[in-house]
Amino acid sequence: MGHPLLIYGAGGSGREIAAWASRACWAEVAHDLIGFIDDRAAGDETVHGLPVWPLAVAAARHPGAGVIAAVGDSRLRAALIAAAEATGLISAAPLVHPGVEIDADYVRLGAGVVICPRTVITTDIEVGAHTQINVSCTVMHDTVIGAFATLSPGTCLSGTNRIDDHAFLGTGSVTVNGAPGRPLRIGAGAIIGAGAVVTADVAPGTTVAGVPARVISPGSTNNR
Ligand SMILES: CC(C)(COP(=O)(O)OP(=O)(O)OC[C@H]1O[C@@H](n2cnc3c(N)ncnc32)[C@H](O)[C@@H]1OP(=O)(O)O)[C@@H](O)C(=O)NCCC(=O)NCCS
């Protein structure tokens, strides 16, 4: 039996993670998914056979349970985690799908990290707290990813990158051109469009898209 786990958010992402969360394990810490948190819930409904509670009810019933927030918007994710921790819930140990190919000896993961099926994480990689790496991503050697970043399905980080906090990489985006001593850098809160090929550093808060990626907005915060 693993540590009790709550997923904050019962939308598409939450239901996808719920499908395998109780099989996830990292550093010999396993999870036992007990329910969802949704602040709009009345407290008596279920989703995929699991109870959905408002935060206060979940925290009262399962004090000390672990929590991850399954929402794509990283600022909302951070706010939900802060609210959950204020009730005594704790950031869950990393959730790594059992089929993920990962060099466990040389990869460090922060609390609340989620790594979904069919992803490959090679070696000498750090991933910050509550970053979400979706299905079928590739993260190659010598890459540092900050906290609350988001890699959408099929993201491919070629070797040597620095991805800062709250960066959002759209579906099928690719980085190239990182080199030893000069990682390709995507700044804090930057947004990478779906299908983009990022060939040069992206400044914080900037939205880029296309092949090769070009700036389409110097300060957008829309990541959906
Ligand atoms: C890049 C993105 C953030 C831009 O969104 P936006 O700020 O609302 O921009 P708009 O839709 O107004 O588009 C602005 C321009 O960029 C172009 N554009 C938008 N997304 C693009 C993309 N992915 N690739 C190439 N061009 C793109 C639009 O065609 C438009 O061009 P125009 O000015 O010549 O008409 C968004 O389109 C995107 O790709 N989001 C990623 C979604 C995703 O992967 N979600 C994962 C869910 S799991």
Coordinates of N, CA and C and ligand atoms in Angstrom, one line a residue:
M1 N 0.9 -1.2 0.0 CA 0.0 0.0 0.0 C 0.9 1.2 0.0
G2 N 0.6 2.2 -0.9 CA 1.4 3.4 -1.0 C 0.9 4.5 -0.1
H3 N 1.5 5.7 -0.2 CA 1.0 6.8 0.5 C -0.3 7.4 -0.1
P4 N -1.2 7.8 0.7 CA -2.5 8.3 0.2 C -2.3 9.5 -0.7
L5 N -2.9 9.5 -1.9 CA -2.7 10.6 -2.9 C -4.1 11.1 -3.3
L6 N -4.1 12.5 -3.4 CA -5.3 13.2 -3.9 C -4.8 13.9 -5.2
I7 N -5.7 13.9 -6.2 CA -5.4 14.7 -7.4 C -6.3 15.9 -7.4
Y8 N -5.7 17.1 -7.4 CA -6.5 18.3 -7.4 C -6.8 18.6 -8.9
G9 N -8.1 18.5 -9.2 CA -8.6 18.6 -10.6 C -9.0 17.3 -11.1
A10 N -10.3 17.2 -11.5 CA -10.9 16.0 -12.0 C -11.2 16.1 -13.5
G11 N -10.5 17.1 -14.2 CA -10.7 17.2 -15.6 C -10.0 16.2 -16.4
G12 N -9.7 16.5 -17.7 CA -9.1 15.5 -18.5 C -7.7 15.1 -18.0
S13 N -6.9 16.0 -17.6 CA -5.6 15.7 -17.2 C -5.6 14.9 -15.9
G14 N -6.5 15.3 -15.0 CA -6.6 14.5 -13.7 C -7.1 13.1 -13.9
R15 N -8.0 12.9 -14.8 CA -8.5 11.5 -15.1 C -7.5 10.7 -15.8
E16 N -6.7 11.3 -16.6 CA -5.6 10.6 -17.3 C -4.6 10.1 -16.3
I17 N -4.2 11.0 -15.4 CA -3.2 10.6 -14.4 C -3.8 9.6 -13.4
A18 N -5.0 9.7 -13.1 CA -5.7 8.8 -12.2 C -5.6 7.3 -12.7
A19 N -5.6 7.2 -14.0 CA -5.6 5.8 -14.6 C -4.4 5.0 -14.2
W20 N -3.3 5.7 -13.9 CA -2.1 4.9 -13.5 C -1.4 5.3 -12.2
A21 N -2.0 6.3 -11.5 CA -1.3 6.9 -10.4 C -1.0 5.9 -9.3
S22 N -1.8 4.9 -9.1 CA -1.6 3.9 -8.0 C -0.5 2.9 -8.5
R23 N -0.1 2.9 -9.7 CA 1.0 2.1 -10.2 C 2.3 2.8 -10.3
A24 N 2.3 4.2 -10.0 CA 3.5 5.0 -10.1 C 4.4 4.7 -8.9
C25 N 5.7 4.8 -9.1 CA 6.7 4.6 -8.1 C 7.9 5.4 -8.4
W26 N 8.5 6.0 -7.4 CA 9.8 6.7 -7.6 C 10.6 6.6 -6.3
A27 N 11.8 6.2 -6.3 CA 12.7 6.1 -5.1 C 11.9 5.2 -4.1
E28 N 11.3 4.2 -4.5 CA 10.6 3.2 -3.7 C 9.4 3.8 -3.0
V29 N 8.9 5.0 -3.4 CA 7.7 5.6 -2.8 C 6.6 5.3 -3.8
A30 N 5.6 4.6 -3.3 CA 4.4 4.4 -4.1 C 3.2 5.2 -3.6
H31 N 2.1 5.2 -4.4 CA 1.0 6.0 -4.1 C -0.3 5.1 -4.1
D32 N -1.3 5.6 -3.3 CA -2.6 4.9 -3.2 C -3.6 6.0 -3.5
L33 N -4.1 6.1 -4.7 CA -5.0 7.2 -5.1 C -6.3 7.0 -4.4
I34 N -6.7 8.1 -3.6 CA -7.9 7.9 -2.8 C -9.0 8.9 -3.3
G35 N -8.7 9.8 -4.1 CA -9.8 10.7 -4.6 C -9.3 11.9 -5.3
F36 N -10.3 12.7 -5.8 CA -10.0 14.0 -6.4 C -10.4 15.2 -5.5
I37 N -9.8 16.3 -5.7 CA -10.2 17.5 -5.1 C -10.8 18.4 -6.2
D38 N -12.0 19.0 -6.0 CA -12.5 20.0 -6.9 C -13.4 20.9 -6.0
D39 N -13.0 22.2 -6.0 CA -13.7 23.1 -5.1 C -15.1 23.4 -5.5
R40 N -15.5 22.9 -6.7 CA -16.9 23.1 -7.1 C -17.8 21.9 -6.7
A41 N -17.1 20.9 -6.1 CA -17.8 19.6 -5.8 C -18.7 19.8 -4.5
A42 N -19.8 19.1 -4.5 CA -20.7 19.1 -3.4 C -20.2 18.1 -2.3
G43 N -19.4 17.2 -2.7 CA -18.9 16.2 -1.8 C -19.5 14.8 -1.9
D44 N -20.5 14.7 -2.8 CA -21.1 13.4 -2.8 C -21.0 12.7 -4.2
E45 N -20.2 13.4 -5.1 CA -20.1 12.8 -6.5 C -18.8 11.9 -6.6
T46 N -18.8 11.2 -7.7 CA -17.6 10.4 -8.0 C -17.2 10.6 -9.4
V47 N -16.0 10.4 -9.7 CA -15.4 10.5 -11.1 C -14.6 9.2 -11.3
H48 N -14.8 8.4 -12.3 CA -14.1 7.2 -12.5 C -14.1 6.4 -11.2
G49 N -15.2 6.4 -10.5 CA -15.3 5.5 -9.3 C -14.6 6.1 -8.1
L50 N -14.0 7.3 -8.1 CA -13.3 7.9 -7.0 C -14.1 9.1 -6.5
P51 N -14.1 9.3 -5.2 CA -14.8 10.5 -4.6 C -14.2 11.8 -5.1
V52 N -15.0 12.8 -5.2 CA -14.5 14.1 -5.5 C -15.0 15.0 -4.3
W53 N -14.0 15.6 -3.6 CA -14.3 16.4 -2.5 C -13.8 17.9 -2.7
P54 N -14.5 18.8 -2.1 CA -13.9 20.2 -2.0 C -12.6 20.1 -1.1
L55 N -11.7 21.0 -1.2 CA -10.4 20.9 -0.5 C -10.6 20.7 1.0
A56 N -11.4 21.5 1.6 CA -11.5 21.4 3.1 C -12.0 20.0 3.5
V57 N -12.9 19.4 2.7 CA -13.4 18.1 3.1 C -12.3 17.1 2.9
A58 N -11.6 17.2 1.8 CA -10.5 16.2 1.5 C -9.4 16.3 2.6
A59 N -9.1 17.5 3.0 CA -8.0 17.7 4.0 C -8.5 17.2 5.4
A60 N -9.7 17.4 5.7 CA -10.2 16.9 7.0 C -10.3 15.4 7.0
R61 N -10.7 14.7 5.9 CA -10.8 13.3 5.9 C -9.4 12.6 5.8
H62 N -8.5 13.2 5.1 CA -7.2 12.6 4.9 C -6.0 13.5 5.2
P63 N -5.9 13.9 6.5 CA -4.8 14.8 6.8 C -3.4 14.2 6.5
G64 N -2.6 15.0 5.9 CA -1.2 14.5 5.6 C -1.1 13.8 4.3
A65 N -2.3 13.6 3.6 CA -2.2 13.0 2.3 C -1.3 13.8 1.3
G66 N -0.8 13.1 0.3 CA 0.0 13.8 -0.8 C -1.0 14.4 -1.8
V67 N -0.6 15.4 -2.5 CA -1.4 16.0 -3.5 C -0.6 16.5 -4.7
I68 N -1.1 16.3 -5.9 CA -0.6 16.9 -7.1 C -1.8 17.7 -7.7
A69 N -1.5 18.7 -8.5 CA -2.5 19.5 -9.2 C -2.4 19.2 -10.6
A70 N -3.5 18.7 -11.2 CA -3.6 18.2 -12.6 C -4.3 19.3 -13.4
V71 N -3.6 20.5 -13.5 CA -4.1 21.5 -14.4 C -3.0 22.1 -15.2
G72 N -3.3 22.4 -16.5 CA -2.3 22.8 -17.4 C -1.7 24.2 -17.1
D73 N -2.5 25.1 -16.6 CA -2.1 26.5 -16.3 C -1.2 26.4 -15.0
S74 N 0.1 26.7 -15.2 CA 1.0 26.5 -14.1 C 0.8 27.5 -13.0
R75 N 0.3 28.7 -13.2 CA 0.0 29.6 -12.1 C -1.1 29.1 -11.3
L76 N -2.1 28.6 -11.9 CA -3.2 28.0 -11.2 C -2.7 26.7 -10.4
R77 N -1.9 26.0 -11.1 CA -1.3 24.8 -10.4 C -0.6 25.2 -9.1
A78 N 0.2 26.2 -9.2 CA 0.9 26.7 -8.0 C 0.0 27.2 -6.9
A79 N -1.1 27.9 -7.3 CA -2.1 28.4 -6.3 C -2.8 27.2 -5.7
L80 N -3.1 26.2 -6.4 CA -3.9 25.1 -5.9 C -3.0 24.3 -4.9
I81 N -1.7 24.2 -5.2 CA -0.8 23.5 -4.3 C -0.6 24.3 -3.0
A82 N -0.5 25.6 -3.2 CA -0.3 26.4 -2.0 C -1.5 26.3 -1.1
A83 N -2.7 26.3 -1.7 CA -4.0 26.2 -0.9 C -4.0 24.8 -0.2
A84 N -3.6 23.8 -0.9 CA -3.7 22.4 -0.3 C -2.7 22.3 0.8
E85 N -1.5 22.9 0.6 CA -0.5 22.8 1.7 C -0.9 23.6 2.9
A86 N -1.7 24.7 2.7 CA -2.1 25.5 3.8 C -3.1 24.7 4.7
T87 N -3.7 23.6 4.2 CA -4.6 22.8 5.0 C -3.9 21.6 5.6
G88 N -2.6 21.4 5.4 CA -1.9 20.3 6.0 C -1.7 19.2 5.0
L89 N -2.2 19.2 3.8 CA -1.8 18.2 2.8 C -0.4 18.5 2.4
I90 N 0.3 17.6 1.8 CA 1.7 17.8 1.4 C 1.8 17.5 -0.1
S91 N 2.9 18.2 -0.6 CA 3.2 17.9 -2.0 C 3.6 16.4 -2.1
A92 N 3.0 15.7 -3.1 CA 3.2 14.2 -3.2 C 4.6 14.0 -3.7
A93 N 5.1 12.8 -3.4 CA 6.4 12.4 -4.0 C 6.2 12.3 -5.5
P94 N 7.2 12.3 -6.3 CA 7.1 12.3 -7.7 C 6.2 11.1 -8.2
L95 N 5.4 11.3 -9.2 CA 4.6 10.3 -9.8 C 5.2 10.0 -11.2
V96 N 5.8 8.8 -11.3 CA 6.5 8.4 -12.5 C 5.8 7.1 -13.0
H97 N 5.2 7.2 -14.2 CA 4.5 6.0 -14.8 C 5.5 4.9 -14.9
P98 N 5.0 3.7 -14.5 CA 6.0 2.5 -14.5 C 6.6 2.2 -15.8
G99 N 6.0 2.7 -16.9 CA 6.6 2.4 -18.2 C 7.6 3.5 -18.7
V100 N 7.8 4.5 -17.9 CA 8.8 5.6 -18.3 C 10.2 5.1 -18.3
E101 N 10.9 5.4 -19.3 CA 12.3 5.0 -19.4 C 13.1 6.1 -18.8
I102 N 13.8 5.9 -17.7 CA 14.5 7.0 -17.0 C 15.7 6.4 -16.2
D103 N 16.8 7.2 -16.3 CA 18.0 6.8 -15.6 C 17.9 7.3 -14.1
A104 N 17.3 6.4 -13.3 CA 17.0 6.8 -11.9 C 18.2 7.2 -11.1
D105 N 19.4 6.7 -11.5 CA 20.6 7.0 -10.7 C 21.1 8.5 -11.0
Y106 N 20.7 9.0 -12.1 CA 21.3 10.3 -12.5 C 20.2 11.3 -13.0
V107 N 19.0 11.1 -12.4 CA 17.9 12.0 -12.6 C 17.3 12.4 -11.3
R108 N 17.2 13.7 -11.0 CA 16.6 14.2 -9.8 C 15.2 14.8 -10.1
L109 N 14.2 14.4 -9.3 CA 12.9 15.0 -9.5 C 12.4 15.6 -8.2
G110 N 11.8 16.8 -8.3 CA 11.2 17.5 -7.2 C 9.8 16.9 -6.8
A111 N 9.4 17.3 -5.6 CA 8.0 16.9 -5.2 C 7.0 17.3 -6.2
G112 N 6.0 16.4 -6.3 CA 4.8 16.8 -7.2 C 5.1 16.7 -8.6
V113 N 6.3 16.2 -9.1 CA 6.5 16.1 -10.5 C 5.7 14.9 -11.0
V114 N 5.1 15.1 -12.2 CA 4.3 14.0 -12.8 C 5.0 13.7 -14.2
I115 N 5.3 12.4 -14.4 CA 5.9 12.0 -15.7 C 5.0 10.9 -16.3
C116 N 4.4 11.2 -17.4 CA 3.3 10.3 -18.0 C 3.9 9.2 -18.9
P117 N 3.0 8.3 -19.3 CA 3.4 7.1 -20.1 C 4.2 7.5 -21.3
R118 N 5.0 6.6 -21.7 CA 5.8 6.6 -23.0 C 6.8 7.7 -23.1
T119 N 7.1 8.3 -22.0 CA 8.1 9.3 -22.0 C 9.5 8.7 -21.7
V120 N 10.5 9.3 -22.3 CA 11.9 8.9 -22.0 C 12.7 10.1 -21.4
I121 N 13.3 9.8 -20.3 CA 14.1 10.8 -19.6 C 15.5 10.2 -19.5
T122 N 16.5 10.7 -20.2 CA 17.7 10.0 -20.3 C 18.6 10.3 -19.0
T123 N 19.6 11.0 -19.1 CA 20.5 11.1 -17.9 C 21.1 12.5 -17.6
D124 N 21.5 12.7 -16.4 CA 21.9 14.0 -15.9 C 20.9 15.1 -16.2
I125 N 19.8 14.9 -15.5 CA 18.6 15.7 -15.7 C 18.0 16.1 -14.3
E126 N 17.6 17.3 -14.2 CA 16.9 17.7 -13.0 C 15.5 18.3 -13.4
V127 N 14.5 17.9 -12.6 CA 13.2 18.4 -12.9 C 12.6 19.0 -11.6
G128 N 12.2 20.3 -11.6 CA 11.8 21.0 -10.4 C 10.3 20.6 -10.0
A129 N 10.0 21.0 -8.8 CA 8.7 20.6 -8.2 C 7.5 21.0 -9.0
H130 N 6.6 20.0 -9.1 CA 5.3 20.2 -9.7 C 5.4 20.5 -11.2
T131 N 6.5 20.2 -11.8 CA 6.5 20.2 -13.3 C 5.8 19.0 -13.8
Q132 N 5.1 19.2 -14.9 CA 4.4 18.1 -15.5 C 4.9 17.7 -16.9
I133 N 5.3 16.5 -17.1 CA 5.8 16.0 -18.4 C 4.8 15.0 -18.9
N134 N 4.2 15.4 -20.0 CA 3.0 14.7 -20.5 C 3.5 13.4 -21.3
V135 N 2.5 12.8 -22.0 CA 2.8 11.5 -22.6 C 3.8 11.7 -23.8
S136 N 4.6 10.7 -24.0 CA 5.4 10.6 -25.2 C 6.4 11.8 -25.4
C137 N 6.9 12.3 -24.3 CA 8.0 13.3 -24.4 C 9.3 12.7 -24.3
T138 N 10.3 13.4 -24.8 CA 11.7 13.0 -24.8 C 12.5 14.1 -24.1
V139 N 13.2 13.8 -23.1 CA 14.1 14.8 -22.4 C 15.5 14.2 -22.4
M140 N 16.4 14.8 -23.2 CA 17.7 14.3 -23.4 C 18.7 14.9 -22.3
H141 N 19.9 14.3 -22.4 CA 21.0 14.6 -21.4 C 21.2 16.1 -21.0
D142 N 21.7 16.3 -19.8 CA 22.2 17.6 -19.4 C 21.1 18.7 -19.5
T143 N 20.0 18.4 -18.9 CA 18.8 19.3 -19.0 C 18.3 19.6 -17.6
V144 N 18.1 20.9 -17.3 CA 17.6 21.3 -16.1 C 16.2 22.0 -16.3
I145 N 15.2 21.5 -15.7 CA 13.8 22.0 -15.9 C 13.4 22.6 -14.5
G146 N 12.9 23.8 -14.5 CA 12.5 24.4 -13.2 C 11.2 23.9 -12.7
A147 N 10.7 24.6 -11.7 CA 9.4 24.3 -11.1 C 8.2 24.7 -11.9
F148 N 7.1 24.0 -11.8 CA 5.9 24.3 -12.4 C 6.0 24.6 -13.9
A149 N 6.9 23.9 -14.5 CA 6.9 23.9 -16.0 C 6.0 22.9 -16.5
T150 N 5.7 23.0 -17.8 CA 4.7 22.1 -18.5 C 5.3 21.6 -19.8
L151 N 5.5 20.3 -20.0 CA 5.8 19.8 -21.3 C 4.6 19.1 -21.8
S152 N 4.0 19.6 -22.9 CA 2.8 19.0 -23.5 C 3.2 17.7 -24.2
P153 N 2.2 16.9 -24.6 CA 2.5 15.7 -25.3 C 3.4 15.8 -26.5
G154 N 4.4 14.9 -26.5 CA 5.3 14.8 -27.7 C 6.4 15.9 -27.7
T155 N 6.6 16.6 -26.6 CA 7.7 17.6 -26.5 C 9.0 16.8 -26.6
C156 N 9.9 17.3 -27.4 CA 11.3 16.7 -27.5 C 12.3 17.8 -27.1
L157 N 13.0 17.6 -26.0 CA 14.1 18.4 -25.6 C 15.4 17.7 -26.0
S158 N 16.0 18.2 -27.1 CA 17.3 17.6 -27.5 C 18.3 17.9 -26.4
G159 N 19.5 17.4 -26.4 CA 20.4 17.5 -25.3 C 20.7 19.0 -24.9
T160 N 20.9 19.2 -23.6 CA 21.5 20.4 -23.0 C 20.5 21.6 -23.1
N161 N 19.6 21.6 -22.1 CA 18.6 22.7 -22.1 C 18.5 23.2 -20.7
R162 N 18.1 24.5 -20.6 CA 17.6 25.0 -19.3 C 16.2 25.6 -19.5
I163 N 15.3 25.0 -18.9 CA 13.9 25.4 -19.0 C 13.5 26.0 -17.6
D164 N 13.2 27.2 -17.6 CA 13.0 27.9 -16.3 C 11.5 27.7 -15.8
D165 N 11.3 28.2 -14.6 CA 10.0 28.0 -13.9 C 8.9 28.5 -14.8
H166 N 7.8 27.7 -14.7 CA 6.5 28.1 -15.4 C 6.6 28.2 -16.9
A167 N 7.7 27.8 -17.5 CA 7.7 27.7 -19.0 C 6.6 26.7 -19.4
F168 N 6.1 26.9 -20.6 CA 5.0 26.0 -21.2 C 5.5 25.7 -22.6
L169 N 5.6 24.4 -22.8 CA 6.0 23.9 -24.1 C 4.8 23.2 -24.8
G170 N 4.3 23.7 -25.9 CA 3.2 23.1 -26.6 C 3.4 21.7 -27.2
T171 N 2.3 21.1 -27.6 CA 2.4 19.7 -28.1 C 3.3 19.7 -29.3
G172 N 4.2 18.7 -29.2 CA 5.1 18.4 -30.4 C 6.2 19.4 -30.6
S173 N 6.4 20.3 -29.6 CA 7.5 21.2 -29.8 C 8.9 20.6 -29.6
V174 N 9.9 21.2 -30.1 CA 11.2 20.6 -30.2 C 12.3 21.7 -29.8
T175 N 13.3 21.3 -29.1 CA 14.4 22.2 -28.9 C 15.6 21.6 -29.6
V176 N 16.5 22.4 -30.2 CA 17.8 22.0 -30.7 C 18.8 23.1 -30.4
N177 N 20.0 22.7 -30.6 CA 21.2 23.7 -30.5 C 21.7 23.9 -29.1
G178 N 21.2 23.2 -28.1 CA 22.0 23.3 -26.8 C 23.3 22.7 -27.0
A179 N 24.3 23.2 -26.3 CA 25.7 22.7 -26.5 C 26.4 22.6 -25.1
P180 N 27.4 21.8 -25.0 CA 28.1 21.7 -23.7 C 28.5 23.1 -23.2
G181 N 28.1 23.5 -22.0 CA 28.5 24.8 -21.5 C 27.6 25.9 -22.0
R182 N 26.7 25.6 -22.9 CA 25.8 26.6 -23.4 C 24.4 26.0 -23.7
P183 N 23.6 25.8 -22.6 CA 22.3 25.2 -22.8 C 21.4 26.1 -23.5
L184 N 20.5 25.5 -24.3 CA 19.4 26.2 -24.9 C 18.5 26.6 -23.8
R185 N 18.2 27.9 -23.7 CA 17.4 28.4 -22.5 C 16.1 28.9 -22.9
I186 N 15.1 28.4 -22.2 CA 13.7 28.9 -22.3 C 13.4 29.6 -21.0
G187 N 13.1 30.9 -21.1 CA 13.0 31.7 -19.9 C 11.7 31.4 -19.1
A188 N 11.7 32.0 -17.9 CA 10.6 31.8 -17.0 C 9.3 32.3 -17.6
G189 N 8.3 31.4 -17.6 CA 7.0 31.8 -18.1 C 6.9 31.9 -19.6
A190 N 7.9 31.5 -20.3 CA 7.8 31.6 -21.8 C 6.8 30.5 -22.3
I191 N 6.3 30.8 -23.5 CA 5.3 29.8 -24.1 C 5.8 29.4 -25.5
I192 N 5.9 28.1 -25.7 CA 6.4 27.6 -26.9 C 5.2 27.0 -27.7
G193 N 4.9 27.5 -28.9 CA 3.7 27.0 -29.6 C 3.8 25.5 -30.0
A194 N 2.6 25.0 -30.2 CA 2.6 23.6 -30.7 C 3.4 23.4 -32.0
G195 N 4.2 22.4 -32.0 CA 4.9 22.1 -33.3 C 6.1 23.0 -33.5
A196 N 6.5 23.9 -32.6 CA 7.6 24.8 -32.8 C 8.9 24.1 -32.8
V197 N 9.9 24.6 -33.5 CA 11.2 24.1 -33.4 C 12.1 25.3 -32.9
V198 N 12.5 25.2 -31.6 CA 13.2 26.3 -30.9 C 14.6 26.1 -31.2
T199 N 15.2 27.1 -31.9 CA 16.6 27.0 -32.3 C 17.5 27.9 -31.5
A200 N 16.9 28.8 -30.7 CA 17.7 29.8 -30.0 C 17.0 30.2 -28.7
D201 N 17.7 30.8 -27.8 CA 17.1 31.1 -26.5 C 15.8 31.9 -26.6
V202 N 14.9 31.6 -25.7 CA 13.6 32.3 -25.6 C 13.6 33.2 -24.3
A203 N 13.3 34.5 -24.5 CA 13.3 35.3 -23.3 C 12.1 35.0 -22.4
P204 N 12.3 35.4 -21.1 CA 11.2 35.1 -20.2 C 9.9 35.8 -20.6
G205 N 8.7 35.1 -20.5 CA 7.4 35.6 -20.8 C 7.1 35.8 -22.2
T206 N 8.0 35.3 -23.1 CA 7.8 35.5 -24.5 C 7.1 34.3 -25.1
T207 N 6.2 34.5 -26.1 CA 5.6 33.4 -26.8 C 6.3 33.3 -28.2
V208 N 6.7 32.1 -28.5 CA 7.2 31.8 -29.9 C 6.5 30.7 -30.5
A209 N 6.5 30.7 -31.8 CA 5.8 29.6 -32.6 C 6.5 29.5 -33.9
G210 N 6.3 28.3 -34.6 CA 6.7 28.1 -35.9 C 8.0 27.4 -36.0
V211 N 8.4 27.1 -37.3 CA 9.6 26.4 -37.6 C 10.5 27.2 -38.6
P212 N 11.6 27.8 -38.2 CA 12.1 27.8 -36.8 C 11.2 28.8 -36.0
A213 N 11.2 28.6 -34.7 CA 10.3 29.4 -33.8 C 10.7 30.9 -33.9
R214 N 9.7 31.7 -34.0 CA 9.8 33.2 -34.1 C 8.9 33.8 -33.0
V215 N 9.2 34.9 -32.5 CA 8.4 35.6 -31.5 C 7.1 36.0 -32.1
I216 N 6.0 35.6 -31.4 CA 4.7 36.1 -31.9 C 4.1 37.0 -30.8
S217 N 4.6 37.0 -29.6 CA 4.2 37.9 -28.5 C 5.3 38.0 -27.5
P218 N 5.7 39.3 -27.2 CA 6.8 39.4 -26.3 C 6.4 39.2 -24.8
G219 N 5.0 39.2 -24.6 CA 4.7 39.1 -23.1 C 3.4 38.4 -22.8
S220 N 2.9 37.5 -23.7 CA 1.7 36.8 -23.5 C 1.7 35.9 -22.3
T221 N 0.6 35.8 -21.7 CA 0.5 34.8 -20.6 C -0.5 33.7 -20.9
N222 N -1.0 33.7 -22.2 CA -2.0 32.7 -22.6 C -1.3 31.4 -23.0
N223 N -1.5 30.4 -22.2 CA -0.8 29.1 -22.6 C -1.7 28.0 -23.0
R224 N -2.9 28.3 -23.2 CA -3.9 27.3 -23.7 C -4.1 27.3 -25.2
Ligands
LIG1 C1 1.4 29.6 -29.7 C2 0.1 29.8 -29.0 C3 0.3 29.9 -27.5 C4 -0.4 31.2 -29.5 O1 -1.7 31.4 -29.0 P1 -2.3 32.9 -29.1 O2 -1.4 33.8 -28.3 O3 -3.7 32.9 -28.7 O4 -2.0 33.3 -30.6 P2 -3.1 33.3 -31.8 O5 -3.9 32.1 -31.9 O6 -3.8 34.6 -31.8 O7 -2.1 33.3 -33.1 C5 -1.2 34.4 -33.4 C6 -0.5 34.1 -34.7 O8 0.4 33.0 -34.5 C7 0.0 31.9 -35.3 N1 0.2 30.7 -34.5 C8 -0.5 30.3 -33.4 N2 -0.1 29.1 -32.9 C9 0.9 28.7 -33.8 C10 1.6 27.5 -33.9 N3 1.6 26.6 -32.9 N4 2.5 27.4 -34.9 C11 2.6 28.4 -35.8 N5 1.9 29.5 -35.8 C12 1.0 29.7 -34.8 C13 -1.4 32.1 -35.7 O9 -1.7 31.5 -37.0 C14 -1.4 33.6 -35.8 O10 -0.8 34.1 -37.0 P3 -1.4 35.4 -37.8 O11 -1.1 36.5 -36.9 O12 -0.5 35.4 -39.0 O13 -2.8 35.1 -38.1 C15 -0.9 28.7 -29.3 O14 -1.4 28.8 -30.6 C16 -0.3 27.3 -29.1 O15 0.3 26.7 -30.0 N6 -0.6 26.8 -27.9 C17 -0.1 25.5 -27.5 C18 -1.3 24.6 -27.2 C19 -0.9 23.2 -26.7 O16 0.0 22.6 -27.2 N7 -1.7 22.8 -25.7 C20 -1.3 21.5 -25.1 C21 -2.6 20.9 -24.4 S1 -2.2 19.4 -23.7

